[in-house]
Amino acid sequence: MLAFVLAVACLLLWPRTAGAQDPEDQLVRAAEWEARGQPGRAAEAYSRVLAVRPRDPYALYRLGVLDFLARRYSAAAGRFDAVLAVDPENLLALAMRGMLALQTGQRDAARRDFTQALRLDPNAPLPGLGLTFVLLADGKRDEALACFERARKDAQDDPGLLRLCVELARAEALPANARVAQDVLVELAPRDAGALIELGWCLLAVGEQELAMNAWRQTLRLVPGEAGAVFALDWSLREAADRADAAGDTALAARRRREADDLHRPGPAAY
């Protein structure tokens, strides 16, 4: 779960300044290397920025994130501390230093950083989600749930953080909360097959089997033959058929099994 948090945090970039001259040009190049999955090249570009501007908070922060993801925790801590020495109210550096503290078992330090970030911006979703982890670890489930809901509402336009909300809700056996967050994800990207598949599982977890199957059917209308949707719909249809048989509704059971069988036949299917 925490690895997912860190991956999401890595995607939260400050506004970038494009330009033809160093070091601005190096910042743009570094961002491009990150987008291409080349952290080593990105780190080189950020380091060139620091050679010119040793206290550049953005370059320091990004290097800290790269160190964090490479599990160079001491180096990451030094980077985040350096950012906060330049800009004590930097929300992302506070949030990531809090995540680092969580990762290394320093719960009190994590709580301090997340709380400070939320004092600066009560609507910042990343430290809100981080504080949710701390409260859950403290056994304060009701407080954690309230914190989670605030963070989820504040993450409404951020797919990465919404996915984190879904994963956290599932991990903590909060299926209704997971469903709400996944609903919003589908609203943001109604043609995203992966989001629809996940919505189906979220619906199934709260007992909405028919709606879940409709979500998987919609996925197959968008992406015929999509393996995840075929698997989910096949499993759900056959389970529904078994229940119909047990209830004595053999006609419904036959329809469910026929639809499940049709999923595996070649040619166009009517979903």
PDB file of C-alpha atoms in Angstrom:
ATOM      1  CA  MET A   1       0.000   0.000   0.000  1.00  0.00           C
ATOM      2  CA  LEU A   2       2.681   2.503   0.982  1.00  0.00           C
ATOM      3  CA  ALA A   3       4.538   1.816  -2.273  1.00  0.00           C
ATOM      4  CA  PHE A   4       1.387   2.936  -4.062  1.00  0.00           C
ATOM      5  CA  VAL A   5       1.331   6.129  -2.003  1.00  0.00           C
ATOM      6  CA  LEU A   6       4.890   6.886  -3.014  1.00  0.00           C
ATOM      7  CA  ALA A   7       4.201   6.226  -6.671  1.00  0.00           C
ATOM      8  CA  VAL A   8       1.289   8.662  -6.539  1.00  0.00           C
ATOM      9  CA  ALA A   9       3.382  11.233  -4.691  1.00  0.00           C
ATOM     10  CA  CYS A  10       6.025  10.977  -7.403  1.00  0.00           C
ATOM     11  CA  LEU A  11       3.458  12.167  -9.960  1.00  0.00           C
ATOM     12  CA  LEU A  12       2.670  15.367  -8.047  1.00  0.00           C
ATOM     13  CA  LEU A  13       4.928  17.887  -9.765  1.00  0.00           C
ATOM     14  CA  TRP A  14       5.205  21.586  -9.203  1.00  0.00           C
ATOM     15  CA  PRO A  15       4.486  23.831 -12.171  1.00  0.00           C
ATOM     16  CA  ARG A  16       7.450  23.665 -14.511  1.00  0.00           C
ATOM     17  CA  THR A  17       9.133  26.636 -16.104  1.00  0.00           C
ATOM     18  CA  ALA A  18      10.093  26.072 -19.725  1.00  0.00           C
ATOM     19  CA  GLY A  19      12.852  28.056 -21.354  1.00  0.00           C
ATOM     20  CA  ALA A  20      15.765  27.831 -23.718  1.00  0.00           C
ATOM     21  CA  GLN A  21      18.467  28.710 -21.162  1.00  0.00           C
ATOM     22  CA  ASP A  22      20.005  26.725 -18.312  1.00  0.00           C
ATOM     23  CA  PRO A  23      18.903  25.898 -15.664  1.00  0.00           C
ATOM     24  CA  GLU A  24      15.285  26.207 -16.788  1.00  0.00           C
ATOM     25  CA  ASP A  25      16.000  24.086 -19.834  1.00  0.00           C
ATOM     26  CA  GLN A  26      17.500  21.413 -17.592  1.00  0.00           C
ATOM     27  CA  LEU A  27      14.326  21.327 -15.505  1.00  0.00           C
ATOM     28  CA  VAL A  28      12.291  20.665 -18.631  1.00  0.00           C
ATOM     29  CA  ARG A  29      14.717  17.969 -19.763  1.00  0.00           C
ATOM     30  CA  ALA A  30      14.661  16.345 -16.346  1.00  0.00           C
ATOM     31  CA  ALA A  31      10.865  16.224 -16.398  1.00  0.00           C
ATOM     32  CA  GLU A  32      10.987  14.637 -19.853  1.00  0.00           C
ATOM     33  CA  TRP A  33      13.423  11.967 -18.637  1.00  0.00           C
ATOM     34  CA  GLU A  34      11.132  11.199 -15.713  1.00  0.00           C
ATOM     35  CA  ALA A  35       8.165  10.858 -18.067  1.00  0.00           C
ATOM     36  CA  ARG A  36      10.204   8.381 -20.142  1.00  0.00           C
ATOM     37  CA  GLY A  37      11.060   6.284 -17.098  1.00  0.00           C
ATOM     38  CA  GLN A  38      14.728   7.294 -17.016  1.00  0.00           C
ATOM     39  CA  PRO A  39      15.348   8.376 -13.394  1.00  0.00           C
ATOM     40  CA  GLY A  40      19.122   8.315 -13.755  1.00  0.00           C
ATOM     41  CA  ARG A  41      19.091  10.763 -16.645  1.00  0.00           C
ATOM     42  CA  ALA A  42      16.540  12.901 -14.809  1.00  0.00           C
ATOM     43  CA  ALA A  43      18.774  13.015 -11.730  1.00  0.00           C
ATOM     44  CA  GLU A  44      21.695  14.162 -13.876  1.00  0.00           C
ATOM     45  CA  ALA A  45      19.629  17.036 -15.247  1.00  0.00           C
ATOM     46  CA  TYR A  46      18.400  18.078 -11.808  1.00  0.00           C
ATOM     47  CA  SER A  47      21.974  17.939 -10.525  1.00  0.00           C
ATOM     48  CA  ARG A  48      23.045  20.300 -13.300  1.00  0.00           C
ATOM     49  CA  VAL A  49      20.388  22.727 -12.080  1.00  0.00           C
ATOM     50  CA  LEU A  50      21.811  22.532  -8.558  1.00  0.00           C
ATOM     51  CA  ALA A  51      25.307  23.180  -9.886  1.00  0.00           C
ATOM     52  CA  VAL A  52      24.032  26.610 -10.933  1.00  0.00           C
ATOM     53  CA  ARG A  53      21.359  27.129  -8.260  1.00  0.00           C
ATOM     54  CA  PRO A  54      22.345  25.029  -5.219  1.00  0.00           C
ATOM     55  CA  ARG A  55      19.175  25.905  -3.295  1.00  0.00           C
ATOM     56  CA  ASP A  56      16.638  25.425  -6.093  1.00  0.00           C
ATOM     57  CA  PRO A  57      13.674  23.910  -4.172  1.00  0.00           C
ATOM     58  CA  TYR A  58      12.088  22.166  -7.144  1.00  0.00           C
ATOM     59  CA  ALA A  59      15.274  20.381  -8.201  1.00  0.00           C
ATOM     60  CA  LEU A  60      15.991  19.417  -4.589  1.00  0.00           C
ATOM     61  CA  TYR A  61      12.460  18.069  -4.171  1.00  0.00           C
ATOM     62  CA  ARG A  62      12.530  16.013  -7.359  1.00  0.00           C
ATOM     63  CA  LEU A  63      15.912  14.537  -6.472  1.00  0.00           C
ATOM     64  CA  GLY A  64      14.478  13.678  -3.062  1.00  0.00           C
ATOM     65  CA  VAL A  65      11.577  11.847  -4.686  1.00  0.00           C
ATOM     66  CA  LEU A  66      13.949   9.936  -6.977  1.00  0.00           C
ATOM     67  CA  ASP A  67      16.109   8.987  -3.990  1.00  0.00           C
ATOM     68  CA  PHE A  68      13.012   7.913  -2.083  1.00  0.00           C
ATOM     69  CA  LEU A  69      11.771   5.661  -4.876  1.00  0.00           C
ATOM     70  CA  ALA A  70      15.245   4.121  -5.139  1.00  0.00           C
ATOM     71  CA  ARG A  71      15.128   3.475  -1.354  1.00  0.00           C
ATOM     72  CA  ARG A  72      18.014   5.812  -0.679  1.00  0.00           C
ATOM     73  CA  TYR A  73      16.212   7.069   2.381  1.00  0.00           C
ATOM     74  CA  SER A  74      19.037   9.021   4.018  1.00  0.00           C
ATOM     75  CA  ALA A  75      19.692  10.914   0.804  1.00  0.00           C
ATOM     76  CA  ALA A  76      15.967  11.576   0.360  1.00  0.00           C
ATOM     77  CA  ALA A  77      15.671  12.915   3.900  1.00  0.00           C
ATOM     78  CA  GLY A  78      18.542  15.295   3.251  1.00  0.00           C
ATOM     79  CA  ARG A  79      16.883  16.586   0.081  1.00  0.00           C
ATOM     80  CA  PHE A  80      13.520  17.202   1.737  1.00  0.00           C
ATOM     81  CA  ASP A  81      15.216  18.901   4.692  1.00  0.00           C
ATOM     82  CA  ALA A  82      17.067  21.132   2.237  1.00  0.00           C
ATOM     83  CA  VAL A  83      13.813  22.096   0.506  1.00  0.00           C
ATOM     84  CA  LEU A  84      12.207  22.984   3.821  1.00  0.00           C
ATOM     85  CA  ALA A  85      15.243  25.014   4.856  1.00  0.00           C
ATOM     86  CA  VAL A  86      14.629  27.166   1.773  1.00  0.00           C
ATOM     87  CA  ASP A  87      10.825  27.031   1.890  1.00  0.00           C
ATOM     88  CA  PRO A  88       9.491  25.947   5.322  1.00  0.00           C
ATOM     89  CA  GLU A  89       5.906  25.928   4.036  1.00  0.00           C
ATOM     90  CA  ASN A  90       6.489  23.649   1.063  1.00  0.00           C
ATOM     91  CA  LEU A  91       3.503  21.278   1.205  1.00  0.00           C
ATOM     92  CA  LEU A  92       4.894  18.584  -1.078  1.00  0.00           C
ATOM     93  CA  ALA A  93       8.207  18.399   0.755  1.00  0.00           C
ATOM     94  CA  LEU A  94       6.376  18.175   4.085  1.00  0.00           C
ATOM     95  CA  ALA A  95       4.078  15.459   2.746  1.00  0.00           C
ATOM     96  CA  MET A  96       6.928  13.444   1.254  1.00  0.00           C
ATOM     97  CA  ARG A  97       9.068  13.804   4.372  1.00  0.00           C
ATOM     98  CA  GLY A  98       6.057  12.493   6.267  1.00  0.00           C
ATOM     99  CA  MET A  99       5.805   9.538   3.881  1.00  0.00           C
ATOM    100  CA  LEU A 100       9.511   8.905   4.397  1.00  0.00           C
ATOM    101  CA  ALA A 101       8.982   8.905   8.156  1.00  0.00           C
ATOM    102  CA  LEU A 102       6.134   6.406   7.753  1.00  0.00           C
ATOM    103  CA  GLN A 103       8.278   4.176   5.578  1.00  0.00           C
ATOM    104  CA  THR A 104      11.072   4.145   8.151  1.00  0.00           C
ATOM    105  CA  GLY A 105       8.820   3.568  11.153  1.00  0.00           C
ATOM    106  CA  GLN A 106       8.901   7.104  12.576  1.00  0.00           C
ATOM    107  CA  ARG A 107       5.190   7.547  13.137  1.00  0.00           C
ATOM    108  CA  ASP A 108       5.446  10.597  15.404  1.00  0.00           C
ATOM    109  CA  ALA A 109       7.634  12.433  12.893  1.00  0.00           C
ATOM    110  CA  ALA A 110       5.183  11.534  10.133  1.00  0.00           C
ATOM    111  CA  ARG A 111       2.285  12.864  12.197  1.00  0.00           C
ATOM    112  CA  ARG A 112       4.108  16.166  12.765  1.00  0.00           C
ATOM    113  CA  ASP A 113       4.816  16.695   9.074  1.00  0.00           C
ATOM    114  CA  PHE A 114       1.317  15.769   7.914  1.00  0.00           C
ATOM    115  CA  THR A 115      -0.280  17.913  10.619  1.00  0.00           C
ATOM    116  CA  GLN A 116       1.907  20.897   9.751  1.00  0.00           C
ATOM    117  CA  ALA A 117       1.058  20.538   6.066  1.00  0.00           C
ATOM    118  CA  LEU A 118      -2.655  20.425   6.864  1.00  0.00           C
ATOM    119  CA  ARG A 119      -2.366  23.535   9.024  1.00  0.00           C
ATOM    120  CA  LEU A 120      -0.956  25.335   6.000  1.00  0.00           C
ATOM    121  CA  ASP A 121      -3.626  23.931   3.672  1.00  0.00           C
ATOM    122  CA  PRO A 122      -6.471  21.983   5.309  1.00  0.00           C
ATOM    123  CA  ASN A 123      -7.626  20.881   1.842  1.00  0.00           C
ATOM    124  CA  ALA A 124      -4.333  19.318   0.732  1.00  0.00           C
ATOM    125  CA  PRO A 125      -5.231  15.690  -0.069  1.00  0.00           C
ATOM    126  CA  LEU A 126      -1.782  14.040   0.043  1.00  0.00           C
ATOM    127  CA  PRO A 127      -0.953  14.883   3.683  1.00  0.00           C
ATOM    128  CA  GLY A 128      -4.578  14.066   4.521  1.00  0.00           C
ATOM    129  CA  LEU A 129      -4.126  10.566   3.159  1.00  0.00           C
ATOM    130  CA  GLY A 130      -0.796  10.265   4.939  1.00  0.00           C
ATOM    131  CA  LEU A 131      -2.400  11.255   8.236  1.00  0.00           C
ATOM    132  CA  THR A 132      -5.062   8.613   7.578  1.00  0.00           C
ATOM    133  CA  PHE A 133      -2.323   5.953   7.646  1.00  0.00           C
ATOM    134  CA  VAL A 134      -0.992   7.344  10.928  1.00  0.00           C
ATOM    135  CA  LEU A 135      -4.428   7.367  12.566  1.00  0.00           C
ATOM    136  CA  LEU A 136      -5.123   3.811  11.423  1.00  0.00           C
ATOM    137  CA  ALA A 137      -1.794   2.710  12.885  1.00  0.00           C
ATOM    138  CA  ASP A 138      -2.786   4.464  16.132  1.00  0.00           C
ATOM    139  CA  GLY A 139      -6.008   2.450  16.202  1.00  0.00           C
ATOM    140  CA  LYS A 140      -8.132   5.599  15.790  1.00  0.00           C
ATOM    141  CA  ARG A 141     -10.380   4.211  13.083  1.00  0.00           C
ATOM    142  CA  ASP A 142     -13.204   6.771  13.377  1.00  0.00           C
ATOM    143  CA  GLU A 143     -10.794   9.703  13.137  1.00  0.00           C
ATOM    144  CA  ALA A 144      -9.005   7.982  10.271  1.00  0.00           C
ATOM    145  CA  LEU A 145     -12.269   7.513   8.390  1.00  0.00           C
ATOM    146  CA  ALA A 146     -13.166  11.198   8.777  1.00  0.00           C
ATOM    147  CA  CYS A 147      -9.689  12.199   7.616  1.00  0.00           C
ATOM    148  CA  PHE A 148      -9.942   9.818   4.662  1.00  0.00           C
ATOM    149  CA  GLU A 149     -13.279  11.275   3.562  1.00  0.00           C
ATOM    150  CA  ARG A 150     -11.939  14.832   3.668  1.00  0.00           C
ATOM    151  CA  ALA A 151      -8.915  13.813   1.622  1.00  0.00           C
ATOM    152  CA  ARG A 152     -11.073  11.935  -0.886  1.00  0.00           C
ATOM    153  CA  LYS A 153     -13.310  14.948  -1.464  1.00  0.00           C
ATOM    154  CA  ASP A 154     -10.269  17.172  -1.937  1.00  0.00           C
ATOM    155  CA  ALA A 155      -8.797  14.720  -4.459  1.00  0.00           C
ATOM    156  CA  GLN A 156     -11.874  14.792  -6.722  1.00  0.00           C
ATOM    157  CA  ASP A 157      -9.960  16.041  -9.776  1.00  0.00           C
ATOM    158  CA  ASP A 158      -6.790  13.989  -9.257  1.00  0.00           C
ATOM    159  CA  PRO A 159      -7.020  10.431 -10.660  1.00  0.00           C
ATOM    160  CA  GLY A 160      -3.796   9.326  -8.984  1.00  0.00           C
ATOM    161  CA  LEU A 161      -4.953  10.323  -5.530  1.00  0.00           C
ATOM    162  CA  LEU A 162      -8.416   8.900  -6.155  1.00  0.00           C
ATOM    163  CA  ARG A 163      -6.824   5.540  -6.983  1.00  0.00           C
ATOM    164  CA  LEU A 164      -4.917   5.804  -3.732  1.00  0.00           C
ATOM    165  CA  CYS A 165      -8.227   6.453  -1.941  1.00  0.00           C
ATOM    166  CA  VAL A 166      -9.703   3.313  -3.496  1.00  0.00           C
ATOM    167  CA  GLU A 167      -6.725   1.175  -2.484  1.00  0.00           C
ATOM    168  CA  LEU A 168      -6.689   2.537   1.055  1.00  0.00           C
ATOM    169  CA  ALA A 169     -10.435   2.003   1.468  1.00  0.00           C
ATOM    170  CA  ARG A 170     -10.132  -1.570   0.242  1.00  0.00           C
ATOM    171  CA  ALA A 171      -7.170  -2.296   2.480  1.00  0.00           C
ATOM    172  CA  GLU A 172      -9.102  -1.046   5.495  1.00  0.00           C
ATOM    173  CA  ALA A 173     -12.330  -2.905   4.605  1.00  0.00           C
ATOM    174  CA  LEU A 174     -14.283   0.231   3.703  1.00  0.00           C
ATOM    175  CA  PRO A 175     -16.051  -0.976   0.536  1.00  0.00           C
ATOM    176  CA  ALA A 176     -18.649   1.809   0.422  1.00  0.00           C
ATOM    177  CA  ASN A 177     -15.903   4.438   0.512  1.00  0.00           C
ATOM    178  CA  ALA A 178     -13.972   2.616  -2.194  1.00  0.00           C
ATOM    179  CA  ARG A 179     -17.064   2.561  -4.386  1.00  0.00           C
ATOM    180  CA  VAL A 180     -17.599   6.331  -4.041  1.00  0.00           C
ATOM    181  CA  ALA A 181     -14.003   7.109  -5.000  1.00  0.00           C
ATOM    182  CA  GLN A 182     -14.119   4.691  -7.943  1.00  0.00           C
ATOM    183  CA  ASP A 183     -17.397   6.229  -9.138  1.00  0.00           C
ATOM    184  CA  VAL A 184     -15.643   9.586  -9.371  1.00  0.00           C
ATOM    185  CA  LEU A 185     -12.736   8.027 -11.270  1.00  0.00           C
ATOM    186  CA  VAL A 186     -15.158   6.662 -13.858  1.00  0.00           C
ATOM    187  CA  GLU A 187     -16.843  10.057 -14.132  1.00  0.00           C
ATOM    188  CA  LEU A 188     -13.436  11.591 -14.875  1.00  0.00           C
ATOM    189  CA  ALA A 189     -12.611   8.929 -17.470  1.00  0.00           C
ATOM    190  CA  PRO A 190     -15.821   7.195 -18.619  1.00  0.00           C
ATOM    191  CA  ARG A 191     -14.032   5.284 -21.397  1.00  0.00           C
ATOM    192  CA  ASP A 192     -11.229   3.962 -19.190  1.00  0.00           C
ATOM    193  CA  ALA A 193     -11.668   0.188 -19.267  1.00  0.00           C
ATOM    194  CA  GLY A 194      -9.509  -0.359 -16.193  1.00  0.00           C
ATOM    195  CA  ALA A 195     -11.543   2.119 -14.162  1.00  0.00           C
ATOM    196  CA  LEU A 196     -14.786   0.420 -15.202  1.00  0.00           C
ATOM    197  CA  ILE A 197     -13.462  -3.014 -14.268  1.00  0.00           C
ATOM    198  CA  GLU A 198     -12.429  -1.748 -10.849  1.00  0.00           C
ATOM    199  CA  LEU A 199     -15.807  -0.068 -10.416  1.00  0.00           C
ATOM    200  CA  GLY A 200     -17.432  -3.440 -11.009  1.00  0.00           C
ATOM    201  CA  TRP A 201     -15.423  -5.045  -8.220  1.00  0.00           C
ATOM    202  CA  CYS A 202     -16.208  -2.116  -5.903  1.00  0.00           C
ATOM    203  CA  LEU A 203     -19.912  -2.508  -6.652  1.00  0.00           C
ATOM    204  CA  LEU A 204     -19.741  -6.248  -6.052  1.00  0.00           C
ATOM    205  CA  ALA A 205     -18.114  -5.628  -2.666  1.00  0.00           C
ATOM    206  CA  VAL A 206     -21.177  -3.654  -1.530  1.00  0.00           C
ATOM    207  CA  GLY A 207     -23.630  -6.258  -2.823  1.00  0.00           C
ATOM    208  CA  GLU A 208     -24.568  -4.556  -6.112  1.00  0.00           C
ATOM    209  CA  GLN A 209     -24.007  -7.556  -8.386  1.00  0.00           C
ATOM    210  CA  GLU A 210     -26.275  -6.424 -11.225  1.00  0.00           C
ATOM    211  CA  LEU A 211     -24.604  -3.010 -11.358  1.00  0.00           C
ATOM    212  CA  ALA A 212     -21.212  -4.706 -11.222  1.00  0.00           C
ATOM    213  CA  MET A 213     -22.069  -6.915 -14.189  1.00  0.00           C
ATOM    214  CA  ASN A 214     -23.335  -3.871 -16.086  1.00  0.00           C
ATOM    215  CA  ALA A 215     -19.985  -2.154 -15.492  1.00  0.00           C
ATOM    216  CA  TRP A 216     -18.166  -5.160 -16.954  1.00  0.00           C
ATOM    217  CA  ARG A 217     -20.581  -5.335 -19.894  1.00  0.00           C
ATOM    218  CA  GLN A 218     -19.901  -1.648 -20.545  1.00  0.00           C
ATOM    219  CA  THR A 219     -16.174  -2.411 -20.503  1.00  0.00           C
ATOM    220  CA  LEU A 220     -16.662  -5.095 -23.143  1.00  0.00           C
ATOM    221  CA  ARG A 221     -18.644  -2.706 -25.310  1.00  0.00           C
ATOM    222  CA  LEU A 222     -15.673  -0.334 -25.184  1.00  0.00           C
ATOM    223  CA  VAL A 223     -12.966  -3.002 -25.472  1.00  0.00           C
ATOM    224  CA  PRO A 224     -14.378  -6.285 -26.837  1.00  0.00           C
ATOM    225  CA  GLY A 225     -12.632  -9.300 -25.379  1.00  0.00           C
ATOM    226  CA  GLU A 226     -10.930  -7.342 -22.558  1.00  0.00           C
ATOM    227  CA  ALA A 227      -9.555 -10.177 -20.414  1.00  0.00           C
ATOM    228  CA  GLY A 228     -10.180  -8.610 -17.008  1.00  0.00           C
ATOM    229  CA  ALA A 229     -13.801  -7.850 -17.844  1.00  0.00           C
ATOM    230  CA  VAL A 230     -14.367 -11.300 -19.381  1.00  0.00           C
ATOM    231  CA  PHE A 231     -12.992 -12.989 -16.270  1.00  0.00           C
ATOM    232  CA  ALA A 232     -15.041 -10.843 -13.880  1.00  0.00           C
ATOM    233  CA  LEU A 233     -18.292 -11.123 -15.825  1.00  0.00           C
ATOM    234  CA  ASP A 234     -17.897 -14.869 -16.413  1.00  0.00           C
ATOM    235  CA  TRP A 235     -17.264 -15.499 -12.716  1.00  0.00           C
ATOM    236  CA  SER A 236     -20.170 -13.302 -11.629  1.00  0.00           C
ATOM    237  CA  LEU A 237     -22.624 -14.767 -14.135  1.00  0.00           C
ATOM    238  CA  ARG A 238     -21.845 -18.338 -13.102  1.00  0.00           C
ATOM    239  CA  GLU A 239     -22.100 -17.450  -9.416  1.00  0.00           C
ATOM    240  CA  ALA A 240     -25.464 -15.784 -10.106  1.00  0.00           C
ATOM    241  CA  ALA A 241     -26.573 -18.884 -12.030  1.00  0.00           C
ATOM    242  CA  ASP A 242     -25.735 -21.111  -9.064  1.00  0.00           C
ATOM    243  CA  ARG A 243     -27.781 -18.877  -6.768  1.00  0.00           C
ATOM    244  CA  ALA A 244     -30.694 -18.876  -9.202  1.00  0.00           C
ATOM    245  CA  ASP A 245     -30.600 -22.670  -9.299  1.00  0.00           C
ATOM    246  CA  ALA A 246     -30.615 -22.797  -5.503  1.00  0.00           C
ATOM    247  CA  ALA A 247     -33.665 -20.510  -5.499  1.00  0.00           C
ATOM    248  CA  GLY A 248     -35.442 -22.729  -8.019  1.00  0.00           C
ATOM    249  CA  ASP A 249     -35.275 -20.211 -10.889  1.00  0.00           C
ATOM    250  CA  THR A 250     -33.883 -22.547 -13.531  1.00  0.00           C
ATOM    251  CA  ALA A 251     -34.782 -20.220 -16.419  1.00  0.00           C
ATOM    252  CA  LEU A 252     -32.691 -17.376 -14.983  1.00  0.00           C
ATOM    253  CA  ALA A 253     -29.861 -19.795 -14.214  1.00  0.00           C
ATOM    254  CA  ALA A 254     -29.871 -20.977 -17.830  1.00  0.00           C
ATOM    255  CA  ARG A 255     -29.774 -17.393 -19.148  1.00  0.00           C
ATOM    256  CA  ARG A 256     -26.845 -16.519 -16.897  1.00  0.00           C
ATOM    257  CA  ARG A 257     -24.847 -19.571 -17.981  1.00  0.00           C
ATOM    258  CA  ARG A 258     -25.653 -18.954 -21.644  1.00  0.00           C
ATOM    259  CA  GLU A 259     -24.371 -15.381 -21.377  1.00  0.00           C
ATOM    260  CA  ALA A 260     -21.226 -16.638 -19.638  1.00  0.00           C
ATOM    261  CA  ASP A 261     -20.637 -19.209 -22.388  1.00  0.00           C
ATOM    262  CA  ASP A 262     -21.143 -16.550 -25.067  1.00  0.00           C
ATOM    263  CA  LEU A 263     -18.239 -14.560 -23.631  1.00  0.00           C
ATOM    264  CA  HIS A 264     -15.853 -17.222 -24.919  1.00  0.00           C
ATOM    265  CA  ARG A 265     -17.326 -17.677 -28.393  1.00  0.00           C
ATOM    266  CA  PRO A 266     -15.624 -16.031 -31.388  1.00  0.00           C
ATOM    267  CA  GLY A 267     -17.356 -13.211 -33.197  1.00  0.00           C
ATOM    268  CA  PRO A 268     -19.259 -10.134 -32.049  1.00  0.00           C
ATOM    269  CA  ALA A 269     -21.230 -10.386 -28.846  1.00  0.00           C
ATOM    270  CA  ALA A 270     -24.172  -8.377 -27.590  1.00  0.00           C
ATOM    271  CA  TYR A 271     -23.380  -6.961 -24.180  1.00  0.00           C
TER     272      TYR A 271
END
